[in-house]
């Protein structure tokens, strides 16, 4: 930062009125009381590889913020490892943690009168949680992604955490032996960083870069590479400048920014969870956004990147091929991105993308040229019908059967469904129904990576459908439909499905239909009774009382 700008930061710093004596105890000198207080909210934790490198990034950001004329103050927030909690009761806390993170950052920043905040996160809910708080508070802010994990390797193949889940299904189906199972498990996660494919963490980091709330190229950097720490330091410098210039999140998080994020998510083949999280962030920012907006953008944006879970490559491969800026420039060149959208740097998207070529490098296969996309339209579809009157979310690409009609196999929990798959009780053509896993019914809307991976591992991915009022991991693919709403717990039609009812999933018609007459459904509805809540105390009970439908982002402050 120039001496002139540093002088402006000090001059324009807000004179605070907290207890000066206590601030002196944490290092404030006389000249520091007119400097902007910059919070560094970080989700450092040794419980997950996603977050174990964040402490170092926070310290680099702290040094940079101080050198740029700010007074950095570090504080922590929580994280839940989706990968560790997957398939257990603990996964019920994952989506809940998104709101806990948002509430904690808002509480500290507003409670301690901070002038700006740099948020650092790794695992899936860190990012939307932080951005929800940033949108609520509307103080200058920037997001720093903790970075992606590098792939593991075995038998010439790249591995991710999803490889371990699929190996369980392969083992149960007799396709691999004990030795291969344990070797895949040992090698899937080789170090620090978030899950390596275009799963939820990398999807949301990409979305934030597209929205202008993170620095260009930062969303696909590896956690263990030096450039990630350098990017954190640069982010702190940019934030202090934004405090000086009063560039506010709601100046950036506009309708155009959300449309840009959705376009990029479609182009990279991102996670279904992005739908839920972007709806929630838009709610916090006061920006109108609905499920129909995702469908509108899906229809016009092609899938350009060959990334896991359904493709071949991981985020570090995308980074070497040009990263999210290359994808954005291709979209901009074809009028599918709002180039006039503002970024945290004070520049527009178009200005930042100006040096980047319109087409990707020819010596790579991760990002396809515009003339040869992976798919001509986006992959995240919104399905409706009598089974999902408010909507549901599915990945529509990479599936061999675009339409499937089959008998319902009904399960009242994820565990019951997984047990049936591993026991060999599921047959080609079945439609698995996992219910009472929604935002209120779970509560917490668990991800179904264990059963979906078991289906893939058993070789049934192209012949079995699955619907649920829960969610899916970003690593899920196949004929699966999540976020079915209204959910079972509030009496949605999914609660009325009976064993062997015929269900149709139609990707092309974007239809989710139960072949039962309205008269029969009315009789079933009259006999249906809401289940007794699983929890009556603690955070899950509070969450179940407050949470909205997944079609609205599963937010907890909608009706306050």
XYZ file of C-alpha atoms in Angstrom:
560
model
C 0.000 0.000 0.000
C 1.256 3.498 -0.807
C 2.098 5.941 1.975
C -0.690 8.197 0.716
C -3.308 5.469 0.966
C -1.988 4.357 4.355
C -2.403 7.939 5.521
C -5.995 7.954 4.264
C -6.750 4.743 6.132
C -5.489 6.198 9.405
C -7.247 9.524 8.789
C -10.560 7.911 7.856
C -10.484 5.286 10.576
C -13.561 5.461 12.783
C -12.986 6.734 16.331
C -14.260 3.916 18.533
C -15.648 4.128 22.043
C -14.879 0.697 23.534
C -12.880 0.357 26.709
C -9.481 1.732 25.659
C -7.725 0.200 28.637
C -8.709 -3.292 27.557
C -7.587 -2.620 23.992
C -4.215 -1.439 25.315
C -3.899 -4.802 27.011
C -4.100 -6.554 23.625
C -1.504 -4.298 22.007
C -3.119 -0.984 21.041
C -0.887 2.076 21.269
C -2.073 5.698 21.288
C -1.821 6.014 17.505
C -3.789 2.797 16.933
C -7.115 4.011 18.243
C -7.942 5.873 15.030
C -7.033 2.953 12.776
C -9.775 0.706 11.406
C -10.299 -2.456 13.423
C -10.164 -5.385 11.008
C -11.527 -8.689 12.221
C -9.896 -11.870 10.968
C -12.513 -14.558 11.430
C -11.026 -17.975 10.893
C -12.283 -21.536 11.118
C -8.948 -23.069 12.109
C -9.379 -26.572 13.508
C -7.339 -29.754 13.619
C -10.494 -31.869 13.304
C -10.438 -31.745 9.503
C -7.824 -31.382 6.739
C -10.052 -28.699 5.229
C -9.262 -26.303 8.070
C -5.961 -27.376 9.566
C -3.920 -24.931 7.472
C -6.071 -21.892 8.158
C -4.140 -20.757 11.232
C -1.114 -19.951 9.090
C -3.244 -18.028 6.602
C -4.793 -15.991 9.423
C -1.355 -15.013 10.720
C -0.190 -13.947 7.241
C -3.354 -11.872 6.869
C -2.791 -10.329 10.296
C 0.722 -9.155 9.417
C -0.461 -7.760 6.082
C -3.460 -5.938 7.555
C -1.244 -4.241 10.136
C 1.318 -3.230 7.516
C -1.520 -1.777 5.421
C -2.694 0.550 8.182
C -5.336 -1.543 9.933
C -5.550 -2.983 13.431
C -6.202 -6.710 12.899
C -7.971 -8.693 15.596
C -8.132 -12.489 15.277
C -11.064 -14.574 16.424
C -12.222 -18.093 15.707
C -15.403 -19.714 14.539
C -16.452 -23.348 14.338
C -16.368 -26.007 11.683
C -17.971 -29.395 11.210
C -16.209 -31.820 8.902
C -18.804 -33.144 6.499
C -16.512 -35.970 5.451
C -16.040 -37.187 9.018
C -19.686 -36.816 10.032
C -21.054 -38.278 6.776
C -23.396 -41.205 7.318
C -23.666 -40.581 11.064
C -25.976 -38.718 13.402
C -23.316 -36.014 13.466
C -24.164 -34.979 9.901
C -27.341 -33.424 11.293
C -25.113 -30.677 12.682
C -23.463 -29.838 9.364
C -26.050 -27.480 7.868
C -26.788 -26.174 11.362
C -23.145 -25.110 11.563
C -23.677 -22.771 8.590
C -25.985 -20.645 10.735
C -23.828 -20.964 13.840
C -20.865 -19.657 11.823
C -22.929 -16.784 10.430
C -24.274 -15.878 13.850
C -20.841 -16.044 15.492
C -19.125 -13.793 12.949
C -21.977 -11.289 13.067
C -21.941 -11.331 16.860
C -18.219 -10.692 17.212
C -17.937 -8.065 14.475
C -20.946 -6.072 15.625
C -20.323 -6.695 19.316
C -16.750 -5.397 19.061
C -17.526 -2.581 16.587
C -15.233 -3.813 13.825
C -14.744 -1.754 10.688
C -14.180 -4.708 8.361
C -13.719 -8.453 8.359
C -11.571 -10.965 6.509
C -13.134 -14.408 6.829
C -11.122 -17.577 6.211
C -12.867 -20.921 5.799
C -12.235 -24.406 4.496
C -14.953 -27.031 4.925
C -18.279 -26.767 3.134
C -20.377 -24.648 5.518
C -17.585 -22.206 6.410
C -18.074 -20.294 3.192
C -21.844 -19.742 3.037
C -21.890 -19.165 6.789
C -19.276 -16.438 6.510
C -20.939 -14.841 3.492
C -24.339 -14.785 5.186
C -22.794 -12.845 8.075
C -20.956 -10.522 5.677
C -24.193 -9.778 3.820
C -26.103 -9.139 7.046
C -23.533 -6.766 8.571
C -22.613 -4.898 5.380
C -19.196 -3.799 6.593
C -16.243 -4.052 4.166
C -15.312 -7.716 3.870
C -13.382 -10.266 1.866
C -13.398 -14.052 1.884
C -10.226 -16.152 1.830
C -10.592 -19.818 0.941
C -8.376 -22.174 2.938
C -7.530 -23.992 -0.271
C -8.174 -27.302 -1.961
C -6.496 -30.588 -1.103
C -4.140 -32.186 -3.592
C -5.337 -35.520 -4.997
C -4.262 -38.851 -3.631
C -2.984 -41.515 -6.009
C -3.414 -45.287 -6.326
C -3.020 -47.591 -9.303
C -2.546 -44.642 -11.644
C -5.770 -42.905 -10.617
C -6.382 -39.631 -8.806
C -8.277 -40.130 -5.550
C -10.550 -37.855 -3.529
C -12.555 -38.431 -0.364
C -15.436 -39.686 -2.537
C -13.180 -42.500 -3.748
C -13.192 -43.913 -0.219
C -16.992 -43.877 -0.002
C -17.361 -45.522 -3.407
C -14.795 -48.149 -2.458
C -17.109 -49.274 0.348
C -19.853 -49.969 -2.204
C -17.390 -51.748 -4.500
C -16.193 -53.895 -1.615
C -19.750 -54.794 -0.578
C -20.516 -55.761 -4.186
C -17.429 -57.989 -4.289
C -15.676 -55.848 -6.892
C -12.554 -55.124 -4.821
C -10.824 -56.960 -1.995
C -9.751 -55.910 1.504
C -6.334 -54.776 0.326
C -7.637 -52.371 -2.303
C -10.282 -51.005 0.056
C -7.740 -50.113 2.719
C -5.254 -48.705 0.195
C -7.873 -46.385 -1.267
C -8.863 -45.270 2.233
C -5.237 -44.629 3.187
C -4.453 -42.556 0.099
C -7.641 -40.585 -0.574
C -6.784 -37.549 1.574
C -3.013 -36.968 1.491
C -2.785 -33.628 3.326
C -4.335 -30.256 4.131
C -7.167 -28.734 2.127
C -10.817 -29.182 1.246
C -12.155 -32.065 -0.855
C -10.429 -31.943 -4.225
C -13.156 -32.321 -6.853
C -15.758 -29.734 -7.778
C -17.570 -30.633 -4.590
C -19.290 -28.149 -2.285
C -16.221 -26.377 -0.854
C -14.597 -25.760 -4.226
C -17.979 -24.892 -5.723
C -18.631 -22.180 -3.143
C -15.097 -20.795 -3.316
C -15.549 -20.556 -7.090
C -18.896 -18.818 -6.624
C -17.374 -16.217 -4.292
C -14.592 -15.496 -6.763
C -17.214 -15.048 -9.478
C -19.182 -12.722 -7.206
C -16.172 -10.501 -6.616
C -15.884 -11.263 -2.886
C -12.565 -13.143 -3.223
C -9.445 -12.398 -5.219
C -9.083 -13.767 -8.726
C -7.474 -17.224 -8.944
C -7.742 -17.751 -5.171
C -10.591 -20.290 -5.257
C -8.617 -23.122 -6.862
C -5.259 -22.726 -5.110
C -3.959 -25.718 -3.160
C -3.938 -25.267 0.612
C -0.317 -26.353 0.889
C 1.121 -24.117 -1.836
C 2.910 -20.857 -1.030
C 0.648 -18.864 -3.347
C -2.287 -19.532 -1.018
C -0.575 -17.755 1.895
C 0.507 -14.936 -0.436
C -3.110 -14.578 -1.565
C -4.275 -14.331 2.053
C -1.788 -11.523 2.645
C -2.909 -9.700 -0.488
C -6.553 -10.146 0.545
C -5.871 -8.340 3.835
C -4.278 -5.451 1.965
C -7.247 -5.235 -0.393
C -9.650 -5.303 2.554
C -7.969 -2.375 4.302
C -8.236 -0.424 1.054
C -11.926 -1.333 0.873
C -12.422 -0.023 4.414
C -10.811 3.247 3.373
C -12.962 3.506 0.234
C -16.056 2.094 1.999
C -16.676 -0.582 -0.607
C -19.502 -2.494 1.060
C -20.656 -6.093 0.522
C -24.089 -5.053 -0.665
C -22.414 -2.927 -3.348
C -20.934 -6.217 -4.613
C -23.575 -8.806 -3.702
C -26.112 -7.568 -6.231
C -28.507 -9.496 -8.419
C -25.854 -9.424 -11.166
C -23.297 -10.982 -8.819
C -25.630 -13.864 -7.975
C -26.357 -14.463 -11.646
C -22.601 -14.506 -12.323
C -22.089 -17.037 -9.548
C -24.829 -19.323 -10.875
C -23.410 -19.118 -14.407
C -19.944 -20.123 -13.189
C -21.350 -22.958 -11.068
C -23.151 -24.328 -14.115
C -20.031 -24.026 -16.269
C -17.795 -25.890 -13.797
C -20.348 -28.586 -12.892
C -20.709 -27.516 -9.254
C -22.495 -28.970 -6.252
C -26.261 -29.093 -5.733
C -25.598 -27.504 -2.336
C -24.795 -24.243 -4.119
C -28.514 -23.801 -4.752
C -29.310 -23.955 -1.049
C -26.424 -21.705 -0.038
C -26.874 -19.014 -2.674
C -30.563 -18.740 -1.781
C -29.559 -18.229 1.862
C -26.876 -15.646 1.062
C -29.278 -13.762 -1.213
C -31.808 -13.679 1.627
C -29.166 -12.183 3.927
C -28.237 -9.605 1.285
C -31.833 -8.680 0.536
C -31.520 -9.803 -3.100
C -34.537 -11.571 -4.674
C -33.479 -15.048 -5.833
C -35.584 -18.157 -6.434
C -35.192 -21.721 -7.626
C -36.542 -20.660 -11.021
C -33.525 -18.393 -11.519
C -31.244 -21.433 -11.434
C -33.339 -23.151 -14.073
C -33.315 -20.068 -16.308
C -29.523 -19.787 -16.180
C -29.043 -23.557 -16.551
C -30.808 -23.459 -19.886
C -28.319 -20.995 -21.406
C -24.952 -21.915 -19.845
C -22.973 -24.968 -21.032
C -20.852 -27.203 -18.817
C -17.277 -26.385 -19.833
C -15.159 -28.218 -17.264
C -14.411 -31.946 -17.007
C -14.264 -32.157 -13.212
C -15.017 -34.742 -10.585
C -17.363 -36.137 -9.320
C -18.682 -37.109 -12.763
C -15.627 -35.964 -14.722
C -11.912 -36.765 -14.707
C -10.078 -33.850 -13.109
C -9.718 -32.107 -9.741
C -9.496 -28.454 -8.678
C -5.713 -28.265 -8.835
C -5.932 -29.340 -12.489
C -8.446 -26.558 -13.114
C -6.087 -24.080 -11.460
C -3.232 -25.015 -13.796
C -5.552 -24.721 -16.798
C -6.461 -21.117 -15.998
C -8.795 -21.409 -13.027
C -12.101 -19.675 -12.540
C -10.957 -16.474 -14.332
C -10.522 -18.449 -17.566
C -14.036 -19.874 -17.217
C -15.415 -16.435 -16.421
C -13.717 -14.860 -19.444
C -15.288 -17.459 -21.732
C -18.715 -16.699 -20.284
C -18.098 -12.955 -20.557
C -17.045 -13.304 -24.195
C -20.401 -14.935 -24.931
C -22.536 -12.436 -22.977
C -23.258 -14.861 -20.133
C -21.560 -12.823 -17.413
C -22.213 -9.299 -16.147
C -18.886 -7.591 -16.752
C -19.949 -4.382 -15.010
C -20.393 -6.106 -11.640
C -18.180 -4.610 -8.928
C -15.509 -6.566 -7.013
C -13.902 -6.009 -3.617
C -10.841 -4.566 -5.389
C -12.908 -1.617 -6.633
C -12.534 -2.849 -10.207
C -15.240 -4.461 -12.281
C -15.302 -8.078 -13.388
C -14.581 -7.022 -16.974
C -11.576 -4.953 -15.940
C -10.056 -7.857 -14.024
C -10.683 -10.307 -16.859
C -9.327 -8.036 -19.615
C -5.871 -9.723 -19.885
C -7.305 -13.253 -20.102
C -7.853 -14.877 -23.521
C -11.355 -15.732 -24.669
C -10.465 -19.413 -25.139
C -8.597 -21.797 -22.807
C -5.090 -23.103 -23.515
C -4.999 -25.840 -26.142
C -2.545 -28.003 -24.179
C -5.021 -29.058 -21.524
C -8.322 -30.966 -21.344
C -9.837 -29.646 -18.110
C -11.572 -26.608 -19.644
C -13.176 -27.347 -23.000
C -13.215 -24.773 -25.807
C -16.554 -23.028 -26.272
C -17.232 -24.970 -29.459
C -16.906 -28.317 -27.688
C -18.514 -28.199 -24.209
C -18.979 -31.225 -22.001
C -22.744 -30.580 -22.145
C -24.638 -27.866 -24.050
C -26.657 -26.835 -20.989
C -26.041 -26.604 -17.261
C -26.264 -29.596 -14.981
C -28.271 -28.375 -11.968
C -31.962 -28.758 -12.731
C -35.032 -27.827 -10.727
C -37.590 -30.652 -10.804
C -41.216 -30.146 -9.871
C -44.343 -32.284 -9.792
C -46.766 -33.684 -7.254
C -43.790 -35.046 -5.286
C -42.051 -31.664 -5.173
C -44.577 -28.865 -5.460
C -42.092 -26.307 -4.106
C -39.257 -27.811 -6.120
C -36.291 -30.151 -5.849
C -32.703 -30.150 -7.115
C -30.914 -32.696 -9.298
C -27.776 -33.075 -11.386
C -29.122 -33.700 -14.895
C -25.893 -34.395 -16.761
C -23.760 -37.515 -16.996
C -26.695 -39.880 -16.530
C -27.416 -42.582 -19.098
C -31.131 -42.930 -18.314
C -32.776 -39.519 -18.629
C -36.123 -40.893 -17.513
C -36.839 -43.672 -15.073
C -40.131 -45.022 -13.723
C -39.951 -47.643 -11.048
C -41.309 -48.965 -7.760
C -40.660 -46.968 -4.614
C -38.432 -48.461 -1.936
C -39.263 -46.377 1.105
C -36.834 -45.679 3.966
C -37.437 -43.506 6.986
C -33.746 -42.677 7.405
C -30.414 -42.687 5.593
C -29.111 -45.541 7.743
C -31.988 -47.847 6.787
C -31.414 -47.192 3.085
C -27.658 -47.754 3.300
C -28.174 -51.061 5.105
C -30.474 -52.265 2.320
C -27.978 -51.291 -0.396
C -25.053 -53.001 1.328
C -27.202 -56.107 1.928
C -27.881 -56.404 -1.813
C -31.626 -55.758 -1.438
C -31.842 -53.054 -4.131
C -32.530 -53.993 -7.733
C -32.136 -52.172 -11.046
C -35.177 -49.986 -11.699
C -35.921 -49.260 -8.035
C -36.581 -45.692 -6.873
C -35.207 -45.234 -3.370
C -37.083 -42.763 -1.170
C -35.250 -41.440 1.899
C -37.511 -39.172 3.919
C -37.720 -37.344 7.245
C -34.212 -36.050 6.534
C -35.257 -32.491 5.636
C -34.315 -29.233 7.392
C -36.953 -29.740 10.105
C -37.418 -33.485 9.966
C -33.784 -34.551 10.284
C -33.345 -32.026 11.599
C -30.428 -30.586 9.676
C -30.930 -32.019 6.180
C -28.165 -34.617 6.121
C -26.123 -35.321 3.007
C -26.585 -38.757 1.448
C -23.074 -39.483 0.204
C -22.915 -42.880 1.909
C -25.949 -44.431 0.127
C -25.295 -42.701 -3.216
C -21.652 -43.804 -3.190
C -22.729 -47.325 -2.251
C -25.085 -47.336 -5.234
C -22.274 -46.242 -7.559
C -19.885 -48.752 -6.029
C -22.406 -51.558 -6.492
C -22.720 -50.731 -10.188
C -26.303 -49.469 -9.919
C -25.638 -45.795 -10.593
C -27.246 -45.831 -14.033
C -30.231 -48.000 -13.164
C -31.452 -46.864 -9.723
C -33.077 -43.566 -8.802
C -33.027 -41.907 -5.396
C -35.095 -39.033 -4.033
C -34.872 -37.399 -0.634
C -35.882 -34.319 1.323
C -32.290 -34.323 2.559
C -29.236 -33.134 0.655
C -26.410 -34.642 -1.332
C -22.700 -34.217 -1.001
C -21.010 -32.244 -3.732
C -19.389 -35.563 -4.570
C -22.699 -37.211 -5.489
C -23.723 -38.002 -9.051
C -26.263 -40.237 -10.778
C -30.074 -40.206 -11.040
C -30.597 -38.605 -7.637
C -32.954 -35.821 -6.578
C -32.567 -33.895 -3.328
C -34.063 -30.920 -1.492
C -37.561 -32.322 -2.152
C -39.993 -29.838 -0.693
C -42.333 -29.594 1.052
C -40.416 -32.072 3.197
C -41.958 -35.134 4.829
C -41.948 -33.691 8.346
C -44.398 -30.925 7.376
C -46.662 -33.287 5.420
C -45.181 -32.984 1.947
C -46.262 -35.618 -0.569
C -42.983 -37.498 -0.033
C -44.396 -38.451 3.395
C -47.321 -40.227 1.696
C -45.319 -42.515 -0.590
C -45.850 -46.235 0.068
C -43.703 -49.221 -0.825
C -44.010 -50.171 -4.521
C -45.823 -46.973 -5.576
C -44.643 -46.025 -9.055
C -42.460 -42.908 -9.253
C -41.141 -41.135 -12.361
C -37.950 -39.073 -12.448
C -37.724 -37.291 -15.804
C -34.599 -35.176 -16.301
C -35.681 -33.724 -19.634
C -39.164 -32.742 -18.473
C -37.704 -31.807 -15.051
C -40.501 -33.794 -13.477
C -40.798 -35.688 -10.187
C -44.120 -37.500 -10.168
C -45.864 -40.025 -7.914
C -48.310 -42.218 -9.862
C -51.060 -42.189 -7.236
C -54.451 -40.561 -7.761
C -55.342 -37.331 -6.008
C -58.188 -39.151 -4.247
C -55.832 -41.798 -2.844
C -53.333 -39.132 -1.790
C -56.095 -37.204 -0.022
C -57.029 -40.324 1.931
C -53.408 -40.935 2.902
C -52.986 -37.297 3.909
C -56.024 -37.469 6.163
C -54.494 -40.442 7.967
C -50.975 -39.010 8.195
C -49.708 -37.796 11.544
C -46.588 -35.666 11.995
C -43.853 -37.608 13.779
C -42.634 -36.731 17.239
C -39.545 -34.484 16.955
C -36.256 -36.289 17.476
C -34.900 -33.504 19.677
C -36.617 -31.294 22.233
C -33.560 -29.514 23.691
C -30.374 -27.942 22.395
C -29.235 -26.569 19.077
C -30.995 -29.143 16.872
C -34.330 -28.458 18.583
C -33.880 -24.709 18.142
C -32.901 -25.163 14.525
C -35.941 -27.324 13.761
C -38.224 -24.660 15.230
C -36.738 -21.833 13.160
C -35.628 -23.301 9.846
C -37.491 -22.595 6.610
C -38.075 -24.842 3.616
C -35.052 -25.862 1.569
C -36.753 -24.188 -1.403
C -36.074 -20.905 0.407
C -32.512 -21.740 1.395
C -33.232 -23.358 4.775
C -32.671 -20.017 6.506
C -33.448 -19.538 10.191
C -34.473 -15.881 10.244
C -37.219 -15.866 7.630
C -40.193 -15.425 9.958
C -38.648 -13.401 12.773
